[in-house]
PDB file of C-alpha atoms in Angstrom:
ATOM      1  CA  MET A   1      48.544 -30.314 -21.139  1.00 46.00           C
ATOM      2  CA  CYS A   2      46.892 -27.089 -22.260  1.00 47.00           C
ATOM      3  CA  ARG A   3      43.134 -27.160 -22.385  1.00 43.00           C
ATOM      4  CA  THR A   4      41.249 -24.587 -24.423  1.00 43.00           C
ATOM      5  CA  VAL A   5      38.193 -23.238 -22.722  1.00 37.00           C
ATOM      6  CA  ARG A   6      35.492 -22.251 -25.172  1.00 38.00           C
ATOM      7  CA  ARG A   7      33.091 -19.617 -23.999  1.00 33.00           C
ATOM      8  CA  ARG A   8      29.481 -20.143 -24.985  1.00 35.00           C
ATOM      9  CA  LYS A   9      28.244 -17.272 -27.063  1.00 38.00           C
ATOM     10  CA  MET A  10      25.375 -15.434 -25.447  1.00 39.00           C
ATOM     11  CA  ALA A  11      22.485 -14.116 -27.516  1.00 42.00           C
ATOM     12  CA  ASP A  12      23.470 -10.508 -26.829  1.00 44.00           C
ATOM     13  CA  ASP A  13      27.225 -10.845 -27.368  1.00 45.00           C
ATOM     14  CA  GLU A  14      27.091  -9.182 -30.760  1.00 50.00           C
ATOM     15  CA  GLY A  15      26.569  -5.544 -31.503  1.00 49.00           C
ATOM     16  CA  THR A  16      27.293  -2.216 -29.954  1.00 52.00           C
ATOM     17  CA  ASP A  17      25.463   1.031 -29.428  1.00 50.00           C
ATOM     18  CA  VAL A  18      26.020   1.660 -33.136  1.00 55.00           C
ATOM     19  CA  ASP A  19      23.219  -0.881 -33.657  1.00 81.00           C
ATOM     20  CA  VAL A  20      20.636   1.420 -31.997  1.00 91.00           C
ATOM     21  CA  THR A  21      17.771   1.971 -34.426  1.00 92.00           C
ATOM     22  CA  HIS A  22      14.843   2.701 -32.074  1.00 94.00           C
ATOM     23  CA  ASP A  23      14.195   4.745 -28.976  1.00 95.00           C
ATOM     24  CA  VAL A  24      11.976   2.258 -27.137  1.00 95.00           C
ATOM     25  CA  PHE A  25      11.460  -1.507 -26.979  1.00 94.00           C
ATOM     26  CA  LEU A  26       7.945  -1.990 -25.598  1.00 95.00           C
ATOM     27  CA  ILE A  27       7.725  -5.033 -23.300  1.00 94.00           C
ATOM     28  CA  HIS A  28       4.205  -6.236 -22.534  1.00 92.00           C
ATOM     29  CA  ALA A  29       2.152  -9.348 -21.899  1.00 91.00           C
ATOM     30  CA  ASN A  30       0.259 -10.701 -24.911  1.00 86.00           C
ATOM     31  CA  GLU A  31      -2.358 -12.440 -22.787  1.00 88.00           C
ATOM     32  CA  PRO A  32      -4.942 -11.407 -21.806  1.00 85.00           C
ATOM     33  CA  SER A  33      -5.765  -9.448 -24.936  1.00 88.00           C
ATOM     34  CA  GLU A  34      -6.525  -6.257 -22.954  1.00 89.00           C
ATOM     35  CA  ASP A  35      -2.858  -6.080 -21.846  1.00 91.00           C
ATOM     36  CA  LYS A  36      -1.682  -6.357 -25.450  1.00 91.00           C
ATOM     37  CA  GLU A  37      -4.314  -3.886 -26.672  1.00 92.00           C
ATOM     38  CA  PHE A  38      -3.326  -1.391 -23.980  1.00 91.00           C
ATOM     39  CA  ALA A  39       0.343  -1.611 -24.936  1.00 92.00           C
ATOM     40  CA  LEU A  40      -0.121  -1.494 -28.703  1.00 93.00           C
ATOM     41  CA  ASN A  41      -3.223   0.676 -29.100  1.00 93.00           C
ATOM     42  CA  LYS A  42      -2.819   3.158 -26.242  1.00 92.00           C
ATOM     43  CA  LEU A  43       0.765   3.295 -24.978  1.00 92.00           C
ATOM     44  CA  LYS A  44       2.578   2.879 -28.300  1.00 94.00           C
ATOM     45  CA  PRO A  45       0.701   5.800 -29.948  1.00 95.00           C
ATOM     46  CA  LEU A  46       1.455   7.970 -26.885  1.00 93.00           C
ATOM     47  CA  LEU A  47       5.157   7.173 -27.203  1.00 93.00           C
ATOM     48  CA  LYS A  48       5.057   7.942 -30.915  1.00 94.00           C
ATOM     49  CA  GLU A  49       3.352  11.275 -30.170  1.00 93.00           C
ATOM     50  CA  GLN A  50       6.450  12.098 -28.094  1.00 91.00           C
ATOM     51  CA  GLY A  51       8.476  11.620 -31.278  1.00 94.00           C
ATOM     52  CA  LEU A  52       9.871   8.248 -30.213  1.00 95.00           C
ATOM     53  CA  LYS A  53      10.526   5.346 -32.567  1.00 95.00           C
ATOM     54  CA  VAL A  54       8.990   2.253 -30.935  1.00 95.00           C
ATOM     55  CA  LEU A  55       9.938  -1.387 -31.522  1.00 92.00           C
ATOM     56  CA  THR A  56       7.410  -4.094 -30.622  1.00 91.00           C
ATOM     57  CA  ASP A  57       7.578  -7.865 -30.844  1.00 84.00           C
ATOM     58  CA  ASP A  58       4.522  -8.150 -33.086  1.00 78.00           C
ATOM     59  CA  GLU A  59       6.048  -6.017 -35.857  1.00 73.00           C
ATOM     60  CA  GLU A  60       9.776  -6.452 -35.630  1.00 70.00           C
ATOM     61  CA  PHE A  61      10.589 -10.027 -34.617  1.00 72.00           C
ATOM     62  CA  GLN A  62      11.953 -12.079 -37.498  1.00 66.00           C
ATOM     63  CA  GLY A  63      10.141 -15.329 -38.241  1.00 72.00           C
ATOM     64  CA  GLY A  64      12.301 -18.429 -38.297  1.00 74.00           C
ATOM     65  CA  GLN A  65      14.721 -16.927 -35.766  1.00 73.00           C
ATOM     66  CA  VAL A  66      15.261 -18.199 -32.236  1.00 79.00           C
ATOM     67  CA  VAL A  67      12.997 -16.177 -29.928  1.00 82.00           C
ATOM     68  CA  LEU A  68      15.891 -15.434 -27.561  1.00 85.00           C
ATOM     69  CA  ASP A  69      17.879 -13.955 -30.457  1.00 88.00           C
ATOM     70  CA  ASN A  70      14.922 -11.767 -31.462  1.00 87.00           C
ATOM     71  CA  ILE A  71      14.523 -10.508 -27.895  1.00 89.00           C
ATOM     72  CA  ALA A  72      18.248  -9.834 -27.421  1.00 90.00           C
ATOM     73  CA  ARG A  73      18.385  -8.005 -30.759  1.00 89.00           C
ATOM     74  CA  ALA A  74      15.375  -5.861 -29.777  1.00 90.00           C
ATOM     75  CA  VAL A  75      16.920  -4.857 -26.438  1.00 92.00           C
ATOM     76  CA  ARG A  76      20.234  -4.092 -28.120  1.00 91.00           C
ATOM     77  CA  ARG A  77      18.639  -2.014 -30.910  1.00 91.00           C
ATOM     78  CA  CYS A  78      16.740   0.302 -28.529  1.00 94.00           C
ATOM     79  CA  ARG A  79      18.006   3.091 -26.288  1.00 93.00           C
ATOM     80  CA  LYS A  80      15.472   2.148 -23.608  1.00 94.00           C
ATOM     81  CA  SER A  81      13.141  -0.721 -22.815  1.00 95.00           C
ATOM     82  CA  VAL A  82       9.743   0.081 -21.344  1.00 94.00           C
ATOM     83  CA  ILE A  83       7.907  -2.694 -19.504  1.00 93.00           C
ATOM     84  CA  VAL A  84       4.182  -2.419 -18.894  1.00 91.00           C
ATOM     85  CA  LEU A  85       3.865  -3.989 -15.473  1.00 88.00           C
ATOM     86  CA  THR A  86       0.670  -5.973 -14.957  1.00 86.00           C
ATOM     87  CA  LYS A  87      -0.254  -9.142 -13.108  1.00 86.00           C
ATOM     88  CA  HIS A  88       0.166 -11.029 -16.364  1.00 88.00           C
ATOM     89  CA  SER A  89       3.524  -9.520 -17.315  1.00 90.00           C
ATOM     90  CA  ASN A  90       4.790 -10.490 -13.850  1.00 87.00           C
ATOM     91  CA  GLU A  91       3.823 -14.093 -14.608  1.00 90.00           C
ATOM     92  CA  SER A  92       5.151 -14.159 -18.174  1.00 91.00           C
ATOM     93  CA  PRO A  93       8.483 -15.933 -18.706  1.00 92.00           C
ATOM     94  CA  TRP A  94       9.010 -13.905 -21.907  1.00 91.00           C
ATOM     95  CA  CYS A  95       8.472 -10.584 -20.130  1.00 92.00           C
ATOM     96  CA  SER A  96      10.840 -11.741 -17.389  1.00 93.00           C
ATOM     97  CA  LEU A  97      13.491 -12.589 -19.954  1.00 93.00           C
ATOM     98  CA  GLU A  98      13.090  -9.242 -21.722  1.00 93.00           C
ATOM     99  CA  LEU A  99      13.274  -7.478 -18.359  1.00 93.00           C
ATOM    100  CA  LEU A 100      16.449  -9.335 -17.383  1.00 93.00           C
ATOM    101  CA  LEU A 101      18.139  -8.552 -20.707  1.00 94.00           C
ATOM    102  CA  ALA A 102      17.235  -4.864 -20.336  1.00 95.00           C
ATOM    103  CA  LEU A 103      18.663  -4.821 -16.790  1.00 94.00           C
ATOM    104  CA  GLU A 104      21.802  -6.604 -17.984  1.00 94.00           C
ATOM    105  CA  LYS A 105      22.223  -3.955 -20.690  1.00 93.00           C
ATOM    106  CA  SER A 106      21.853  -1.250 -18.023  1.00 91.00           C
ATOM    107  CA  HIS A 107      24.549  -2.929 -15.951  1.00 92.00           C
ATOM    108  CA  ARG A 108      26.889  -3.445 -18.918  1.00 90.00           C
ATOM    109  CA  HIS A 109      26.613   0.182 -20.090  1.00 89.00           C
ATOM    110  CA  ASN A 110      26.321   1.675 -16.590  1.00 91.00           C
ATOM    111  CA  VAL A 111      23.209   3.588 -17.687  1.00 89.00           C
ATOM    112  CA  MET A 112      19.642   2.751 -16.704  1.00 91.00           C
ATOM    113  CA  SER A 113      18.004   1.585 -19.910  1.00 88.00           C
ATOM    114  CA  LEU A 114      14.767   0.303 -18.388  1.00 89.00           C
ATOM    115  CA  VAL A 115      11.575   2.200 -17.605  1.00 89.00           C
ATOM    116  CA  VAL A 116       8.825   0.488 -15.596  1.00 87.00           C
ATOM    117  CA  LEU A 117       5.216   1.607 -16.058  1.00 83.00           C
ATOM    118  CA  ARG A 118       2.406   0.136 -13.974  1.00 81.00           C
ATOM    119  CA  LYS A 119      -0.801  -0.184 -15.933  1.00 76.00           C
ATOM    120  CA  GLY A 120      -3.652   1.640 -14.256  1.00 68.00           C
ATOM    121  CA  HIS A 121      -1.473   4.128 -12.401  1.00 58.00           C
ATOM    122  CA  SER A 122      -1.619   7.255 -14.578  1.00 57.00           C
ATOM    123  CA  VAL A 123       0.684   5.832 -17.223  1.00 51.00           C
ATOM    124  CA  GLU A 124      -0.074   8.708 -19.570  1.00 51.00           C
ATOM    125  CA  GLU A 125       1.025  11.265 -16.976  1.00 49.00           C
ATOM    126  CA  ARG A 126       4.327   9.453 -16.465  1.00 55.00           C
ATOM    127  CA  LEU A 127       5.243   9.607 -20.121  1.00 54.00           C
ATOM    128  CA  VAL A 128       6.892  12.937 -19.627  1.00 44.00           C
ATOM    129  CA  SER A 129      10.025  12.559 -21.686  1.00 42.00           C
ATOM    130  CA  SER A 130      12.308  12.988 -18.654  1.00 45.00           C
ATOM    131  CA  TYR A 131      12.324   9.185 -18.373  1.00 47.00           C
ATOM    132  CA  LEU A 132      12.815   8.573 -22.061  1.00 48.00           C
TER     133      LEU A 132
END
């Protein structure tokens, strides 16, 4: 008796590097508002000043789609993921998921595709494009 084993499709099973449309996926906590404001109003403009195309959840996620699919698509579409590490991002299940998907991508492609920035520790000085 031959049994067919069906593999569950993972959210990031589709796509290749050809799908890359952005340089950076910016991972940040949305609460408290100062974490979100720091990421979107301070860090994102700094990245753009470096000539980088930045993808954020507030602009790019498609309504009506499963959140996991939106996150996986964002990680896949960007060369690098940058996580803004704060107390609140450490406690966020969404940030943890985005972080894990970025690390999995690094493992799958054998290239580090994650940059970790700690808020309040000279983030601006660390944006030297050697990391990105």
